[in-house]
mmCIF file of C-alpha atoms in Angstrom:
data_model
loop_
_atom_site.group_PDB
_atom_site.id
_atom_site.type_symbol
_atom_site.label_atom_id
_atom_site.label_comp_id
_atom_site.label_asym_id
_atom_site.label_seq_id
_atom_site.Cartn_x
_atom_site.Cartn_y
_atom_site.Cartn_z
ATOM 1 C CA MET A 210 78.888 94.305 233.048
ATOM 2 C CA SER A 211 79.528 90.640 232.204
ATOM 3 C CA GLN A 212 76.683 88.154 232.093
ATOM 4 C CA LEU A 213 76.214 85.507 234.737
ATOM 5 C CA PRO A 214 76.824 81.927 233.511
ATOM 6 C CA THR A 215 73.104 81.113 233.621
ATOM 7 C CA GLN A 216 72.272 84.247 231.640
ATOM 8 C CA ARG A 217 74.957 83.448 229.102
ATOM 9 C CA ARG A 218 73.624 79.909 228.606
ATOM 10 C CA GLU A 219 70.092 81.220 228.158
ATOM 11 C CA ARG A 220 71.476 83.560 225.541
ATOM 12 C CA LEU A 221 73.144 80.621 223.774
ATOM 13 C CA LEU A 222 69.859 78.706 223.747
ATOM 14 C CA THR A 223 68.029 81.724 222.334
ATOM 15 C CA LEU A 224 70.603 82.109 219.567
ATOM 16 C CA LEU A 225 70.405 78.413 218.751
ATOM 17 C CA ARG A 226 66.626 78.466 218.482
ATOM 18 C CA SER A 227 66.729 81.431 216.112
ATOM 19 C CA ARG A 228 69.664 80.312 213.967
ATOM 20 C CA GLY A 229 69.559 76.544 214.129
ATOM 21 C CA ALA A 230 73.319 76.239 214.635
ATOM 22 C CA LEU A 231 76.227 78.101 216.226
ATOM 23 C CA ARG A 232 79.972 78.206 215.699
ATOM 24 C CA VAL A 233 82.110 78.524 218.824
ATOM 25 C CA ARG A 234 84.471 81.093 217.327
ATOM 26 C CA GLU A 235 81.709 83.382 216.102
ATOM 27 C CA VAL A 236 79.458 83.219 219.158
ATOM 28 C CA ALA A 237 82.412 83.781 221.519
ATOM 29 C CA ALA A 238 83.203 87.022 219.724
ATOM 30 C CA GLU A 239 79.531 87.995 219.715
ATOM 31 C CA LEU A 240 79.147 87.428 223.469
ATOM 32 C CA GLY A 241 82.534 88.877 224.350
ATOM 33 C CA VAL A 242 83.822 85.744 226.103
ATOM 34 C CA SER A 243 86.568 83.231 225.404
ATOM 35 C CA GLN A 244 86.088 80.206 223.171
ATOM 36 C CA PRO A 245 86.832 77.768 226.049
ATOM 37 C CA THR A 246 84.018 79.428 228.028
ATOM 38 C CA VAL A 247 81.576 78.874 225.179
ATOM 39 C CA ARG A 248 82.709 75.261 224.781
ATOM 40 C CA ARG A 249 82.095 74.587 228.486
ATOM 41 C CA ASP A 250 78.637 76.160 228.279
ATOM 42 C CA LEU A 251 77.758 74.091 225.229
ATOM 43 C CA ALA A 252 79.025 70.920 226.866
ATOM 44 C CA LEU A 253 76.806 71.560 229.902
ATOM 45 C CA LEU A 254 73.766 72.286 227.741
ATOM 46 C CA ALA A 255 74.432 69.118 225.739
ATOM 47 C CA GLU A 256 74.624 67.045 228.937
ATOM 48 C CA ARG A 257 71.178 68.347 229.844
ATOM 49 C CA GLY A 258 69.846 67.322 226.426
ATOM 50 C CA LEU A 259 69.068 70.903 225.442
ATOM 51 C CA ILE A 260 71.395 71.049 222.423
ATOM 52 C CA THR A 261 73.425 68.733 220.218
ATOM 53 C CA ARG A 262 77.169 69.193 219.899
ATOM 54 C CA ALA A 263 78.672 69.364 216.400
ATOM 55 C CA HIS A 264 82.221 69.891 215.220
ATOM 56 C CA GLY A 265 83.154 73.489 215.902
ATOM 57 C CA GLY A 266 79.885 74.354 217.613
ATOM 58 C CA ALA A 267 76.374 73.099 218.263
ATOM 59 C CA VAL A 268 72.975 72.652 216.639
ATOM 60 C CA ALA A 269 69.493 72.937 218.064
ATOM 61 C CA VAL A 270 67.759 69.768 219.186
ATOM 62 C CA ASN A 271 65.125 68.807 216.633
ATOM 63 C CA ALA A 272 62.798 65.836 216.833
ATOM 64 C CA ARG A 273 62.968 65.429 213.052
ATOM 65 C CA ARG A 274 66.732 65.402 212.939
ATOM 66 C CA SER A 275 69.514 64.533 215.346
ATOM 67 C CA VAL A 276 73.225 64.115 214.994
ATOM 68 C CA ASP A 277 73.476 60.373 215.445
ATOM 69 C CA ARG A 278 76.424 58.104 214.904
ATOM 70 C CA GLY A 279 76.106 55.570 212.145
ATOM 71 C CA GLN A 280 77.949 52.318 211.799
ATOM 72 C CA SER A 281 80.933 54.165 210.378
ATOM 73 C CA GLY A 282 81.085 56.462 213.392
ATOM 74 C CA SER A 283 80.524 59.528 211.191
ATOM 75 C CA PRO A 284 78.051 62.278 212.153
ATOM 76 C CA SER A 285 74.699 62.079 210.356
ATOM 77 C CA TRP A 286 74.289 65.642 209.151
ATOM 78 C CA VAL A 287 71.250 67.118 207.448
ATOM 79 C CA ILE A 288 72.133 69.336 204.498
ATOM 80 C CA GLY A 289 69.691 71.766 202.917
ATOM 81 C CA MET A 290 69.725 72.604 199.218
ATOM 82 C CA VAL A 291 67.831 75.422 197.506
ATOM 83 C CA ALA A 292 67.611 75.418 193.695
ATOM 84 C CA PRO A 293 65.751 77.889 191.458
ATOM 85 C CA SER A 294 64.402 75.105 189.239
ATOM 86 C CA LEU A 295 63.552 71.467 189.880
ATOM 87 C CA ASP A 296 62.668 70.556 186.287
ATOM 88 C CA TYR A 297 65.811 71.530 184.366
ATOM 89 C CA TYR A 298 69.564 71.554 185.000
ATOM 90 C CA PHE A 299 69.574 71.420 188.803
ATOM 91 C CA PRO A 300 68.159 67.903 189.271
ATOM 92 C CA ALA A 301 71.469 66.537 187.945
ATOM 93 C CA VAL A 302 73.388 68.816 190.314
ATOM 94 C CA ALA A 303 71.250 67.641 193.225
ATOM 95 C CA GLN A 304 71.812 63.990 192.305
ATOM 96 C CA GLY A 305 75.563 64.540 192.431
ATOM 97 C CA ALA A 306 75.280 66.165 195.848
ATOM 98 C CA LYS A 307 73.037 63.376 197.116
ATOM 99 C CA ALA A 308 75.504 60.678 196.059
ATOM 100 C CA VAL A 309 78.198 62.201 198.269
ATOM 101 C CA ALA A 310 75.750 62.847 201.119
ATOM 102 C CA ASP A 311 74.550 59.240 201.047
ATOM 103 C CA ALA A 312 78.116 57.933 201.142
ATOM 104 C CA ALA A 313 78.838 60.137 204.166
ATOM 105 C CA GLY A 314 75.695 59.088 206.033
ATOM 106 C CA ALA A 315 74.192 62.561 205.623
ATOM 107 C CA ARG A 316 70.689 63.462 204.427
ATOM 108 C CA LEU A 317 69.978 65.979 201.688
ATOM 109 C CA VAL A 318 66.766 68.029 201.890
ATOM 110 C CA LEU A 319 65.908 69.777 198.609
ATOM 111 C CA ARG A 320 63.649 72.811 198.248
ATOM 112 C CA GLY A 321 62.658 74.592 195.063
ATOM 113 C CA SER A 322 62.763 78.367 194.881
ATOM 114 C CA GLU A 323 62.339 80.952 192.143
ATOM 115 C CA TYR A 324 64.771 83.279 190.447
ATOM 116 C CA ASP A 325 64.144 85.782 193.230
ATOM 117 C CA PRO A 326 66.291 86.778 196.265
ATOM 118 C CA THR A 327 63.272 87.082 198.559
ATOM 119 C CA ALA A 328 62.075 83.582 197.691
ATOM 120 C CA ASP A 329 65.601 82.238 198.183
ATOM 121 C CA ARG A 330 65.786 83.750 201.653
ATOM 122 C CA GLU A 331 62.383 82.356 202.609
ATOM 123 C CA GLN A 332 63.384 78.838 201.589
ATOM 124 C CA VAL A 333 66.662 79.021 203.493
ATOM 125 C CA GLY A 334 64.848 80.344 206.547
ATOM 126 C CA MET A 335 62.460 77.395 206.503
ATOM 127 C CA LEU A 336 65.311 74.913 206.171
ATOM 128 C CA ILE A 337 67.016 76.421 209.206
ATOM 129 C CA ALA A 338 63.934 76.954 211.377
ATOM 130 C CA ARG A 339 61.917 73.828 210.532
ATOM 131 C CA THR A 340 64.494 71.259 209.491
ATOM 132 C CA GLY A 341 67.472 72.478 211.484
ATOM 133 C CA VAL A 342 70.002 71.880 208.721
ATOM 134 C CA HIS A 343 73.705 71.787 209.538
ATOM 135 C CA GLY A 344 74.837 73.210 206.202
ATOM 136 C CA LEU A 345 73.450 74.706 203.006
ATOM 137 C CA LEU A 346 73.924 74.370 199.256
ATOM 138 C CA ILE A 347 72.212 77.120 197.287
ATOM 139 C CA ALA A 348 72.030 78.570 193.779
ATOM 140 C CA PRO A 349 70.834 82.100 194.619
ATOM 141 C CA GLU A 350 69.571 84.723 192.213
ATOM 142 C CA LEU A 351 72.427 87.205 191.723
ATOM 143 C CA ARG A 352 71.065 89.646 189.132
ATOM 144 C CA ALA A 353 67.878 90.936 190.751
ATOM 145 C CA GLU A 354 67.329 93.747 193.221
ATOM 146 C CA GLY A 355 68.195 92.514 196.698
ATOM 147 C CA SER A 356 70.835 90.028 195.523
ATOM 148 C CA SER A 357 73.660 91.811 197.356
ATOM 149 C CA ASP A 358 71.674 91.789 200.591
ATOM 150 C CA LEU A 359 70.971 88.078 200.116
ATOM 151 C CA LEU A 360 74.681 87.328 199.675
ATOM 152 C CA ARG A 361 75.583 89.307 202.794
ATOM 153 C CA TRP A 362 72.931 87.428 204.767
ATOM 154 C CA LEU A 363 74.112 84.038 203.510
ATOM 155 C CA ASP A 364 77.672 85.015 204.401
ATOM 156 C CA SER A 365 76.572 85.852 207.955
ATOM 157 C CA LEU A 366 74.796 82.566 208.708
ATOM 158 C CA SER A 367 76.173 80.413 211.503
ATOM 159 C CA ILE A 368 76.041 77.295 209.316
ATOM 160 C CA PRO A 369 78.448 76.723 206.412
ATOM 161 C CA VAL A 370 77.122 77.772 203.005
ATOM 162 C CA VAL A 371 78.348 76.674 199.577
ATOM 163 C CA LEU A 372 77.030 78.399 196.460
ATOM 164 C CA VAL A 373 76.285 75.986 193.618
ATOM 165 C CA GLU A 374 76.646 77.131 190.000
ATOM 166 C CA ARG A 375 76.998 80.684 191.278
ATOM 167 C CA GLN A 376 79.849 83.101 192.039
ATOM 168 C CA PRO A 377 79.514 86.440 193.834
ATOM 169 C CA PRO A 378 80.411 89.484 191.734
ATOM 170 C CA LEU A 379 84.087 90.429 191.971
ATOM 171 C CA ASP A 380 83.220 93.659 193.764
ATOM 172 C CA HIS A 381 81.244 91.829 196.478
ATOM 173 C CA HIS A 382 83.433 90.983 199.474
ATOM 174 C CA VAL A 383 82.707 87.686 201.217
ATOM 175 C CA GLU A 384 84.092 86.242 204.445
ATOM 176 C CA GLN A 385 82.925 82.626 204.650
ATOM 177 C CA LEU A 386 81.075 81.812 201.438
ATOM 178 C CA GLN A 387 82.434 79.008 199.315
ATOM 179 C CA TRP A 388 81.313 77.975 195.851
ATOM 180 C CA VAL A 389 81.588 75.358 193.143
ATOM 181 C CA ALA A 390 80.428 76.437 189.693
ATOM 182 C CA SER A 391 80.747 75.535 186.038
ATOM 183 C CA ASP A 392 83.057 77.869 184.146
ATOM 184 C CA HIS A 393 80.426 78.830 181.593
ATOM 185 C CA ARG A 394 82.602 81.616 180.179
ATOM 186 C CA ARG A 395 85.156 79.033 179.111
ATOM 187 C CA GLY A 396 82.320 76.824 177.916
ATOM 188 C CA GLY A 397 81.091 79.555 175.590
ATOM 189 C CA ALA A 398 84.633 80.224 174.436
ATOM 190 C CA ALA A 399 85.208 76.504 173.781
ATOM 191 C CA ALA A 400 82.255 76.445 171.393
ATOM 192 C CA VAL A 401 83.705 79.391 169.471
ATOM 193 C CA GLU A 402 87.186 77.846 169.360
ATOM 194 C CA HIS A 403 85.773 74.621 167.942
ATOM 195 C CA LEU A 404 83.801 76.425 165.244
ATOM 196 C CA HIS A 405 86.685 78.756 164.408
ATOM 197 C CA ALA A 406 88.947 75.717 163.951
ATOM 198 C CA GLN A 407 86.386 74.407 161.436
ATOM 199 C CA GLY A 408 86.880 77.569 159.393
ATOM 200 C CA HIS A 409 83.880 79.576 160.571
ATOM 201 C CA ARG A 410 84.142 83.341 160.952
ATOM 202 C CA TRP A 411 80.430 84.201 161.195
ATOM 203 C CA ILE A 412 79.418 82.639 164.504
ATOM 204 C CA GLY A 413 76.107 83.687 166.048
ATOM 205 C CA MET A 414 74.542 82.844 169.386
ATOM 206 C CA PHE A 415 71.069 82.451 170.875
ATOM 207 C CA GLY A 416 71.070 82.008 174.659
ATOM 208 C CA ILE A 417 68.917 82.011 177.773
ATOM 209 C CA ASP A 418 68.362 85.310 179.553
ATOM 210 C CA ASN A 419 69.723 84.196 182.926
ATOM 211 C CA ILE A 420 73.022 84.061 184.837
ATOM 212 C CA THR A 421 74.296 81.056 182.913
ATOM 213 C CA GLY A 422 73.335 82.537 179.566
ATOM 214 C CA ALA A 423 75.089 85.798 180.412
ATOM 215 C CA GLN A 424 78.295 83.946 181.258
ATOM 216 C CA VAL A 425 78.159 81.840 178.091
ATOM 217 C CA ALA A 426 77.673 85.025 176.069
ATOM 218 C CA GLN A 427 80.675 86.635 177.780
ATOM 219 C CA GLY A 428 82.829 83.699 176.730
ATOM 220 C CA TRP A 429 81.400 83.840 173.192
ATOM 221 C CA ARG A 430 82.210 87.552 172.869
ATOM 222 C CA ALA A 431 85.686 87.213 174.370
ATOM 223 C CA ALA A 432 86.662 84.332 172.088
ATOM 224 C CA LEU A 433 85.386 86.128 168.991
ATOM 225 C CA SER A 434 87.331 89.250 169.933
ATOM 226 C CA THR A 435 90.483 87.188 170.462
ATOM 227 C CA HIS A 436 90.240 86.127 166.815
ATOM 228 C CA GLY A 437 89.575 89.664 165.615
ATOM 229 C CA ILE A 438 85.879 89.037 164.979
ATOM 230 C CA ASP A 439 83.441 91.783 165.978
ATOM 231 C CA PRO A 440 80.680 90.261 168.172
ATOM 232 C CA THR A 441 78.322 93.130 167.334
ATOM 233 C CA GLU A 442 78.285 92.048 163.678
ATOM 234 C CA GLN A 443 77.135 88.525 164.565
ATOM 235 C CA LEU A 444 73.550 87.324 164.844
ATOM 236 C CA SER A 445 72.628 87.048 168.532
ATOM 237 C CA GLY A 446 69.686 87.322 170.871
ATOM 238 C CA PRO A 447 67.702 85.684 173.669
ATOM 239 C CA MET A 448 66.450 82.196 172.882
ATOM 240 C CA GLY A 449 63.193 83.064 174.639
ATOM 241 C CA SER A 450 62.017 84.847 171.504
ATOM 242 C CA PHE A 451 62.047 81.511 169.672
ATOM 243 C CA HIS A 452 59.243 80.270 171.934
ATOM 244 C CA ARG A 453 56.898 83.144 171.131
ATOM 245 C CA ASN A 454 54.827 82.214 168.101
ATOM 246 C CA GLY A 455 54.885 85.729 166.730
ATOM 247 C CA ALA A 456 58.655 85.983 167.005
ATOM 248 C CA ARG A 457 59.591 82.427 166.019
ATOM 249 C CA SER A 458 59.105 82.924 162.300
ATOM 250 C CA SER A 459 61.062 86.184 162.382
ATOM 251 C CA VAL A 460 63.985 84.417 164.097
ATOM 252 C CA ILE A 461 64.011 81.685 161.455
ATOM 253 C CA ASP A 462 63.615 84.278 158.692
ATOM 254 C CA GLU A 463 66.670 86.132 159.952
ATOM 255 C CA VAL A 464 68.680 82.918 160.241
ATOM 256 C CA VAL A 465 67.748 81.966 156.664
ATOM 257 C CA GLU A 466 68.551 85.431 155.336
ATOM 258 C CA ARG A 467 71.911 85.536 157.107
ATOM 259 C CA VAL A 468 72.862 82.083 155.860
ATOM 260 C CA ARG A 469 72.022 83.048 152.275
ATOM 261 C CA GLN A 470 73.965 86.305 152.611
ATOM 262 C CA GLY A 471 76.985 84.463 153.968
ATOM 263 C CA THR A 472 76.917 86.386 157.269
ATOM 264 C CA LEU A 473 75.991 83.343 159.347
ATOM 265 C CA THR A 474 77.725 79.989 158.969
ATOM 266 C CA ALA A 475 77.615 78.729 162.560
ATOM 267 C CA LEU A 476 75.306 79.142 165.524
ATOM 268 C CA ILE A 477 75.573 78.394 169.253
ATOM 269 C CA VAL A 478 72.186 77.671 170.844
ATOM 270 C CA GLN A 479 71.388 77.379 174.555
ATOM 271 C CA PRO A 480 69.856 75.085 175.815
ATOM 272 C CA ASP A 481 70.020 71.909 173.754
ATOM 273 C CA PRO A 482 66.234 71.256 173.546
ATOM 274 C CA ASP A 483 65.947 74.636 171.831
ATOM 275 C CA ALA A 484 68.840 73.718 169.548
ATOM 276 C CA ILE A 485 66.908 70.626 168.433
ATOM 277 C CA ALA A 486 63.812 72.757 167.810
ATOM 278 C CA LEU A 487 65.940 75.117 165.739
ATOM 279 C CA LEU A 488 67.286 72.171 163.725
ATOM 280 C CA GLN A 489 63.719 71.217 162.830
ATOM 281 C CA ARG A 490 62.868 74.744 161.708
ATOM 282 C CA CYS A 491 66.052 74.996 159.670
ATOM 283 C CA SER A 492 65.228 71.735 157.905
ATOM 284 C CA GLU A 493 61.742 73.004 157.084
ATOM 285 C CA ALA A 494 63.304 76.179 155.663
ATOM 286 C CA GLY A 495 65.724 74.236 153.471
ATOM 287 C CA ILE A 496 68.856 74.946 155.513
ATOM 288 C CA ARG A 497 71.157 71.940 155.761
ATOM 289 C CA VAL A 498 73.113 71.254 158.957
ATOM 290 C CA PRO A 499 76.100 71.282 158.919
ATOM 291 C CA GLN A 500 76.503 71.940 155.158
ATOM 292 C CA ASP A 501 74.844 75.372 155.271
ATOM 293 C CA LEU A 502 74.896 76.043 159.001
ATOM 294 C CA ALA A 503 76.943 74.438 161.776
ATOM 295 C CA VAL A 504 75.156 74.234 165.129
ATOM 296 C CA VAL A 505 76.598 73.763 168.621
ATOM 297 C CA ALA A 506 74.243 73.300 171.566
ATOM 298 C CA TYR A 507 75.043 74.550 175.037
ATOM 299 C CA ASP A 508 74.094 71.711 177.413
ATOM 300 C CA ASP A 509 73.885 68.054 176.566
ATOM 301 C CA GLU A 510 70.713 66.539 177.972
ATOM 302 C CA VAL A 511 69.117 65.607 174.621
ATOM 303 C CA ALA A 512 71.630 66.953 172.088
ATOM 304 C CA SER A 513 72.823 63.518 170.966
ATOM 305 C CA MET A 514 69.277 62.690 169.825
ATOM 306 C CA GLY A 515 69.058 65.524 167.316
ATOM 307 C CA GLU A 516 69.005 64.954 163.553
ATOM 308 C CA PRO A 517 71.865 65.347 162.939
ATOM 309 C CA ALA A 518 73.337 64.656 166.380
ATOM 310 C CA LEU A 519 74.311 67.954 167.950
ATOM 311 C CA THR A 520 77.792 68.925 169.028
ATOM 312 C CA ALA A 521 77.315 70.141 172.584
ATOM 313 C CA VAL A 522 79.098 71.916 175.403
ATOM 314 C CA ARG A 523 78.455 69.710 178.418
ATOM 315 C CA PRO A 524 78.540 71.311 181.895
ATOM 316 C CA ALA A 525 79.608 68.701 184.461
ATOM 317 C CA LYS A 526 76.454 69.171 186.540
ATOM 318 C CA HIS A 527 76.668 65.917 188.485
ATOM 319 C CA HIS A 528 80.343 66.582 189.273
ATOM 320 C CA VAL A 529 79.578 70.141 190.402
ATOM 321 C CA GLY A 530 77.004 68.764 192.838
ATOM 322 C CA ARG A 531 79.457 66.177 194.152
ATOM 323 C CA MET A 532 82.202 68.745 194.632
ATOM 324 C CA ALA A 533 79.867 71.208 196.349
ATOM 325 C CA MET A 534 78.788 68.580 198.868
ATOM 326 C CA GLU A 535 82.395 67.518 199.477
ATOM 327 C CA VAL A 536 83.394 71.127 200.137
ATOM 328 C CA LEU A 537 80.493 71.541 202.570
ATOM 329 C CA LEU A 538 81.201 68.307 204.444
ATOM 330 C CA ALA A 539 84.871 69.243 204.764
ATOM 331 C CA ARG A 540 83.792 72.471 206.449
ATOM 332 C CA LEU A 541 81.480 70.606 208.815
ATOM 333 C CA ARG A 542 84.173 68.096 209.731
ATOM 334 C CA GLN A 543 87.091 70.493 210.105
ATOM 335 C CA GLY A 544 85.451 73.807 210.926
ATOM 336 C CA ALA A 545 87.651 76.868 210.440
ATOM 337 C CA GLU A 546 90.650 74.594 209.868
ATOM 338 C CA SER A 547 89.208 73.703 206.463
ATOM 339 C CA PRO A 548 90.503 76.191 203.862
ATOM 340 C CA LEU A 549 87.854 78.143 201.990
ATOM 341 C CA GLN A 550 87.321 76.676 198.540
ATOM 342 C CA GLN A 551 86.030 78.605 195.543
ATOM 343 C CA LEU A 552 86.143 76.275 192.553
ATOM 344 C CA LEU A 553 85.370 76.435 188.838
ATOM 345 C CA VAL A 554 84.723 73.300 186.783
ATOM 346 C CA ARG A 555 85.310 73.515 183.049
ATOM 347 C CA PRO A 556 82.558 72.115 180.785
ATOM 348 C CA GLN A 557 83.446 69.490 178.178
ATOM 349 C CA LEU A 558 82.881 69.665 174.432
ATOM 350 C CA ALA A 559 81.221 66.634 172.822
ATOM 351 C CA VAL A 560 81.835 66.878 169.067
ATOM 352 C CA ARG A 561 79.150 65.323 166.847
ATOM 353 C CA GLU A 562 77.779 65.623 163.305
ATOM 354 C CA SER A 563 76.175 69.074 163.495
ATOM 355 C CA SER A 564 79.409 71.066 163.419
ATOM 356 C CA VAL A 565 81.988 69.119 161.420
ATOM 357 C CA GLY A 566 82.682 68.203 157.821
ATOM 358 C CA HIS A 567 82.221 71.644 156.282
ATOM 359 C CA ILE A 568 84.534 74.643 156.167
ATOM 360 C CA GLY A 569 82.618 77.809 156.975
ATOM 361 C CA ARG A 570 82.589 80.631 154.486
ATOM 362 C CA THR A 571 84.682 83.693 155.408
#
């Protein structure tokens, strides 16, 4: 039995209060009515001041946020962003997103999370329930238990979602999710290609034990294999061990031993602050860079200030943030007419003193 118009509108209000925003196409299918019927209901509710119309749907009325019209005539959206860290890497991404939001008359609300799917979901829920955001940028945790459920939930939200510096696994089907991410696999491969061109055949890697580090390592392994170099014979490991006092000396000892044996002539280190710390330890141990060991940092926040200045793979973090916001705003403006965008941005290689001027031993 079909609902009466008043019942249907009450249902729309209930859905709006719980979700923060609705899309006409999705809610029409959910209620089993036509899209024109939903549009008429939303128009009536908007006239009564109970909701706020938005392109392709509606958002809940919120005293802290309303869809006003600025001098340019553009909607003033509120965009939520959830990042796993607010002290490294993601601040630059957020600044890029904010620059585009500011230019569009939108407001960016940033929340810090943890590398945990449950924490990610809690932060998103608060942005929807308390702030009433129109769209979401998020860098979710994709390797922990519950990550698949988190992706499915994000994909089901009634507001547009763009993943930032994240891609769903290839075997995870998505309907509406978009993403903009650095192509860290190619970044890792670019470091290898540079060192290989310098004559190096023993190219090790120390990286971070996270999603980015895993992707960099994949690129490192693939590029080595392309050149017929066995990755399993190279020195590698998590950079986290370098920060444990008991393990630090053993890491340096192994680097020194490998260099003297001729089974390590180049090293990729992620992130660049750790690469600088490694430079210091190498100097103390009598290893010259780049004469004895070429070093390439992955990331370029402080690499240029090393002694010697570090060659670095530079993810375009600010650009990734800008692109992610542009993709999200396009979805808000055009609704389903905006094609889904899933973009990769290739990192750049900044060549400096730490990796040139010496042909590696074979």
